[in-house]
Amino acid sequence: MWGPTVLPFDPSLPFGTWSFVGDQTLFDLIAASTNALNGALLARRPDHFRNFTFVGILLMALMGGIGGGVARDVILQEPPAAFMNPAYIALCIVAGVIGYYLAYDKGQLFREGLFQFMTSMSLPWYAIVGTQKAIEQGYPIFGALAIAVIGATTGRFLIDVSSGVPPKQFVRGEWFVATAIVAGLVWIVMDAAGVESWVATLIAFAVAFTLRVIALYRG
Amino acid sequence: MWGPTVLPFDPSLPFGTWSFVGDQTLFDLIAASTNALNGALLARRPDHFRNFTFVGILLMALMGGIGGGVARDVILQEPPAAFMNPAYIALCIVAGVIGYYLAYDKGQLFREGLFQFMTSMSLPWYAIVGTQKAIEQGYPIFGALAIAVIGATTGRFLIDVSSGVPPKQFVRGEWFVATAIVAGLVWIVMDAAGVESWVATLIAFAVAFTLRVIALYRG
Amino acid sequence: MWGPTVLPFDPSLPFGTWSFVGDQTLFDLIAASTNALNGALLARRPDHFRNFTFVGILLMALMGGIGGGVARDVILQEPPAAFMNPAYIALCIVAGVIGYYLAYDKGQLFREGLFQFMTSMSLPWYAIVGTQKAIEQGYPIFGALAIAVIGATTGRFLIDVSSGVPPKQFVRGEWFVATAIVAGLVWIVMDAAGVESWVATLIAFAVAFTLRVIALYRG
């Protein structure tokens, strides 16, 4: 009996299908949730903080978390994964809450170190998933790498612009953007060489993450 | 005789079909034109005004008026209603001119009160129309509410960012975003309960508008 | 033998098809590369410069060069030409490097004059190509002119917002936006009159460029 009722948890309400694996879903979810955590940490950093409320920080986390993926999917003319699969928004809200309390409770030093480490962790994923989706749609290398950069930088761009800060990729962005390009390029070469997609993804991540961490430590 | 001529009002020019009702057109037009009026009022407010010209204020009104709807339609992979039906741009220009002269002629108090009232009036419409369109496309609840929030906040986001002001939804946006979510949620529950679409729309508007006005008066 | 190998220049890598003419490609490439040159000059101008790095200036040039075209194509639900045809990104990078060294080497006066002249040169192209694409998709006049304005102003909007400067079209944008509208309108009237597309394009450019230069000289 699915007849009409106004109970808020009526089973005919379209709650959607939660999905965590399959295709690039797992890597895309890692990208979204780590970017959301970074977004909350960034929005609380003194150079970005503009009297944002708790809800404001959560919205920043969501925008930073799914912004890159939605931009990528809209350009690729696909329904945004972040809107079709409830797991994205749910995980980004959880990551935003964690980021808010981490940023609020701990000292500046820990926050900064964690933020830099998390940026290195989150940056390659959107780049790799974007590259893969674009290549599957027949994009050539330049176009696929552009999608990689857009996926990896749009969330941060929106947060920076909302905070009135010049977007990071223009100011000291050599390694930020280069990491995204390297991650995409390694995946493309692996894919052309016939390597399985998830293996290519893990190798591309390992290379890009190592590059990023080295860049951070060398200043 | 529709032969080639260079007369500017040649009937073969594609003036398009004006439409004011049908589907969500009426509610969408209300959303666009009230947001355009708000956009002009906001762009003239001292905290936003950056030596914008008259044409600049009109463009701000247009961007604020149709920005949310265009973002919504592009994400939903539909041709933007605001570009296919000339009534959108025409009404937004009229609303922008009215807003410009209202803001310019009257005192600060009236302007502020009018602006707050108009925001309460305009906010729910884009939220409801966006929710409805998303649900029709098979979006689940989280995704449909995300479209509701994007439709209701994108115009304001673009105006705020253009004025170098932190976007409202992050700074004291609890009720701004909550109103959009409530409007969408009420419509979804009504729809799932079998209520007719335009009835659901009016009830969702009434609930969200009441909530918003209460929030404003309680500070 | 196209078997899998990891050589970086493996011929199975999807380098894409370079294309310079056909449909609106030539005019669109002129639009992208002149806007990229302008983007680099603008990002180096003291009122916009925010300690951008060399790579940052190149990214600004790319964003300014292809931003308008990508926004146009995404709204028109087409795969962005700038991502499918490698010529766009390659030419924009070249134009960005030229712009960087021009801006860095020469005096303020030359830079400013060159920048104003180049803006007049680049502005009409995106407006005309956008109008043509929109009309071909069945957009009415208002919608097609909106696409013209979006194509002509999005790149500049993104650069201005990234630099924390109020976007030009709102501040003293009468002639900036009017030029785009005039270029689109002339093309539409010519097209309705049966004039061949490339002739209509050149006439529309000549009219808009003349108008823009006159506007600049009259202040």
PDB file of N, CA, C and O in Angstrom, chain B residues 9-36:
ATOM      1  N   PHE B   9      12.983  45.230 -38.541  1.00  0.00           N
ATOM      2  CA  PHE B   9      11.824  44.532 -37.977  1.00  0.00           C
ATOM      3  C   PHE B   9      11.229  43.524 -38.941  1.00  0.00           C
ATOM      4  O   PHE B   9      10.048  43.209 -38.876  1.00  0.00           O
ATOM      5  N   ASP B  10      12.070  43.071 -39.852  1.00  0.00           N
ATOM      6  CA  ASP B  10      11.693  41.983 -40.747  1.00  0.00           C
ATOM      7  C   ASP B  10      11.038  40.861 -39.944  1.00  0.00           C
ATOM      8  O   ASP B  10      11.585  40.411 -38.938  1.00  0.00           O
ATOM      9  N   PRO B  11       9.845  40.405 -40.354  1.00  0.00           N
ATOM     10  CA  PRO B  11       9.152  39.379 -39.569  1.00  0.00           C
ATOM     11  C   PRO B  11       9.882  38.042 -39.538  1.00  0.00           C
ATOM     12  O   PRO B  11       9.519  37.169 -38.742  1.00  0.00           O
ATOM     13  N   SER B  12      10.929  37.851 -40.359  1.00  0.00           N
ATOM     14  CA  SER B  12      11.645  36.586 -40.296  1.00  0.00           C
ATOM     15  C   SER B  12      12.662  36.591 -39.148  1.00  0.00           C
ATOM     16  O   SER B  12      13.302  35.598 -38.879  1.00  0.00           O
ATOM     17  N   LEU B  13      12.804  37.724 -38.476  1.00  0.00           N
ATOM     18  CA  LEU B  13      13.687  37.762 -37.318  1.00  0.00           C
ATOM     19  C   LEU B  13      13.108  36.886 -36.210  1.00  0.00           C
ATOM     20  O   LEU B  13      11.902  36.901 -35.962  1.00  0.00           O
ATOM     21  N   PRO B  14      13.944  36.110 -35.531  1.00  0.00           N
ATOM     22  CA  PRO B  14      13.435  35.149 -34.543  1.00  0.00           C
ATOM     23  C   PRO B  14      13.117  35.801 -33.202  1.00  0.00           C
ATOM     24  O   PRO B  14      13.902  35.737 -32.267  1.00  0.00           O
ATOM     25  N   PHE B  15      11.947  36.439 -33.121  1.00  0.00           N
ATOM     26  CA  PHE B  15      11.622  37.123 -31.869  1.00  0.00           C
ATOM     27  C   PHE B  15      11.204  36.166 -30.755  1.00  0.00           C
ATOM     28  O   PHE B  15      11.142  36.555 -29.604  1.00  0.00           O
ATOM     29  N   GLY B  16      10.889  34.936 -31.107  1.00  0.00           N
ATOM     30  CA  GLY B  16      10.563  33.953 -30.075  1.00  0.00           C
ATOM     31  C   GLY B  16       9.120  34.027 -29.617  1.00  0.00           C
ATOM     32  O   GLY B  16       8.399  34.973 -29.930  1.00  0.00           O
ATOM     33  N   THR B  17       8.699  33.040 -28.856  1.00  0.00           N
ATOM     34  CA  THR B  17       7.319  32.938 -28.388  1.00  0.00           C
ATOM     35  C   THR B  17       7.248  33.345 -26.927  1.00  0.00           C
ATOM     36  O   THR B  17       7.883  32.725 -26.079  1.00  0.00           O
ATOM     37  N   TRP B  18       6.508  34.410 -26.663  1.00  0.00           N
ATOM     38  CA  TRP B  18       6.335  34.855 -25.286  1.00  0.00           C
ATOM     39  C   TRP B  18       5.362  33.938 -24.588  1.00  0.00           C
ATOM     40  O   TRP B  18       4.306  33.610 -25.119  1.00  0.00           O
ATOM     41  N   SER B  19       5.703  33.542 -23.389  1.00  0.00           N
ATOM     42  CA  SER B  19       4.839  32.623 -22.652  1.00  0.00           C
ATOM     43  C   SER B  19       4.847  33.034 -21.187  1.00  0.00           C
ATOM     44  O   SER B  19       5.896  33.361 -20.626  1.00  0.00           O
ATOM     45  N   PHE B  20       3.653  33.046 -20.577  1.00  0.00           N
ATOM     46  CA  PHE B  20       3.559  33.510 -19.192  1.00  0.00           C
ATOM     47  C   PHE B  20       3.001  32.465 -18.239  1.00  0.00           C
ATOM     48  O   PHE B  20       3.170  32.577 -17.030  1.00  0.00           O
ATOM     49  N   VAL B  21       2.302  31.472 -18.782  1.00  0.00           N
ATOM     50  CA  VAL B  21       1.753  30.430 -17.914  1.00  0.00           C
ATOM     51  C   VAL B  21       2.089  29.055 -18.483  1.00  0.00           C
ATOM     52  O   VAL B  21       2.715  28.934 -19.530  1.00  0.00           O
ATOM     53  N   GLY B  22       1.683  28.037 -17.775  1.00  0.00           N
ATOM     54  CA  GLY B  22       1.937  26.670 -18.252  1.00  0.00           C
ATOM     55  C   GLY B  22       3.124  26.097 -17.524  1.00  0.00           C
ATOM     56  O   GLY B  22       4.133  26.763 -17.358  1.00  0.00           O
ATOM     57  N   ASP B  23       3.017  24.845 -17.097  1.00  0.00           N
ATOM     58  CA  ASP B  23       4.050  24.224 -16.267  1.00  0.00           C
ATOM     59  C   ASP B  23       4.420  25.159 -15.131  1.00  0.00           C
ATOM     60  O   ASP B  23       3.548  25.712 -14.476  1.00  0.00           O
ATOM     61  N   GLN B  24       5.713  25.347 -14.929  1.00  0.00           N
ATOM     62  CA  GLN B  24       6.122  26.229 -13.821  1.00  0.00           C
ATOM     63  C   GLN B  24       6.413  27.638 -14.304  1.00  0.00           C
ATOM     64  O   GLN B  24       7.009  28.430 -13.582  1.00  0.00           O
ATOM     65  N   THR B  25       6.010  27.979 -15.549  1.00  0.00           N
ATOM     66  CA  THR B  25       6.427  29.258 -16.121  1.00  0.00           C
ATOM     67  C   THR B  25       6.032  30.452 -15.259  1.00  0.00           C
ATOM     68  O   THR B  25       6.857  31.333 -15.002  1.00  0.00           O
ATOM     69  N   LEU B  26       4.771  30.476 -14.800  1.00  0.00           N
ATOM     70  CA  LEU B  26       4.327  31.629 -14.018  1.00  0.00           C
ATOM     71  C   LEU B  26       5.167  31.797 -12.752  1.00  0.00           C
ATOM     72  O   LEU B  26       5.670  32.891 -12.458  1.00  0.00           O
ATOM     73  N   PHE B  27       5.362  30.695 -12.015  1.00  0.00           N
ATOM     74  CA  PHE B  27       6.130  30.769 -10.762  1.00  0.00           C
ATOM     75  C   PHE B  27       7.597  31.107 -11.045  1.00  0.00           C
ATOM     76  O   PHE B  27       8.236  31.838 -10.292  1.00  0.00           O
ATOM     77  N   ASP B  28       8.097  30.577 -12.156  1.00  0.00           N
ATOM     78  CA  ASP B  28       9.486  30.841 -12.519  1.00  0.00           C
ATOM     79  C   ASP B  28       9.675  32.308 -12.905  1.00  0.00           C
ATOM     80  O   ASP B  28      10.702  32.923 -12.581  1.00  0.00           O
ATOM     81  N   LEU B  29       8.680  32.878 -13.587  1.00  0.00           N
ATOM     82  CA  LEU B  29       8.748  34.297 -13.956  1.00  0.00           C
ATOM     83  C   LEU B  29       8.675  35.180 -12.718  1.00  0.00           C
ATOM     84  O   LEU B  29       9.355  36.217 -12.638  1.00  0.00           O
ATOM     85  N   ILE B  30       7.830  34.785 -11.740  1.00  0.00           N
ATOM     86  CA  ILE B  30       7.778  35.534 -10.479  1.00  0.00           C
ATOM     87  C   ILE B  30       9.144  35.480  -9.799  1.00  0.00           C
ATOM     88  O   ILE B  30       9.666  36.505  -9.331  1.00  0.00           O
ATOM     89  N   ALA B  31       9.750  34.280  -9.774  1.00  0.00           N
ATOM     90  CA  ALA B  31      11.078  34.124  -9.166  1.00  0.00           C
ATOM     91  C   ALA B  31      12.088  35.041  -9.841  1.00  0.00           C
ATOM     92  O   ALA B  31      12.829  35.783  -9.182  1.00  0.00           O
ATOM     93  N   ALA B  32      12.122  35.014 -11.178  1.00  0.00           N
ATOM     94  CA  ALA B  32      13.116  35.799 -11.910  1.00  0.00           C
ATOM     95  C   ALA B  32      12.919  37.295 -11.693  1.00  0.00           C
ATOM     96  O   ALA B  32      13.872  38.025 -11.392  1.00  0.00           O
ATOM     97  N   SER B  33      11.669  37.766 -11.815  1.00  0.00           N
ATOM     98  CA  SER B  33      11.471  39.221 -11.766  1.00  0.00           C
ATOM     99  C   SER B  33      11.623  39.766 -10.351  1.00  0.00           C
ATOM    100  O   SER B  33      12.181  40.856 -10.164  1.00  0.00           O
ATOM    101  N   THR B  34      11.182  39.018  -9.326  1.00  0.00           N
ATOM    102  CA  THR B  34      11.391  39.526  -7.964  1.00  0.00           C
ATOM    103  C   THR B  34      12.880  39.488  -7.602  1.00  0.00           C
ATOM    104  O   THR B  34      13.381  40.391  -6.941  1.00  0.00           O
ATOM    105  N   ASN B  35      13.591  38.454  -8.067  1.00  0.00           N
ATOM    106  CA  ASN B  35      15.037  38.430  -7.827  1.00  0.00           C
ATOM    107  C   ASN B  35      15.745  39.570  -8.561  1.00  0.00           C
ATOM    108  O   ASN B  35      16.751  40.089  -8.071  1.00  0.00           O
ATOM    109  N   ALA B  36      15.248  39.936  -9.732  1.00  0.00           N
ATOM    110  CA  ALA B  36      15.846  41.052 -10.469  1.00  0.00           C
ATOM    111  C   ALA B  36      15.634  42.365  -9.728  1.00  0.00           C
ATOM    112  O   ALA B  36      16.547  43.193  -9.605  1.00  0.00           O
TER     113      ALA B  36
END
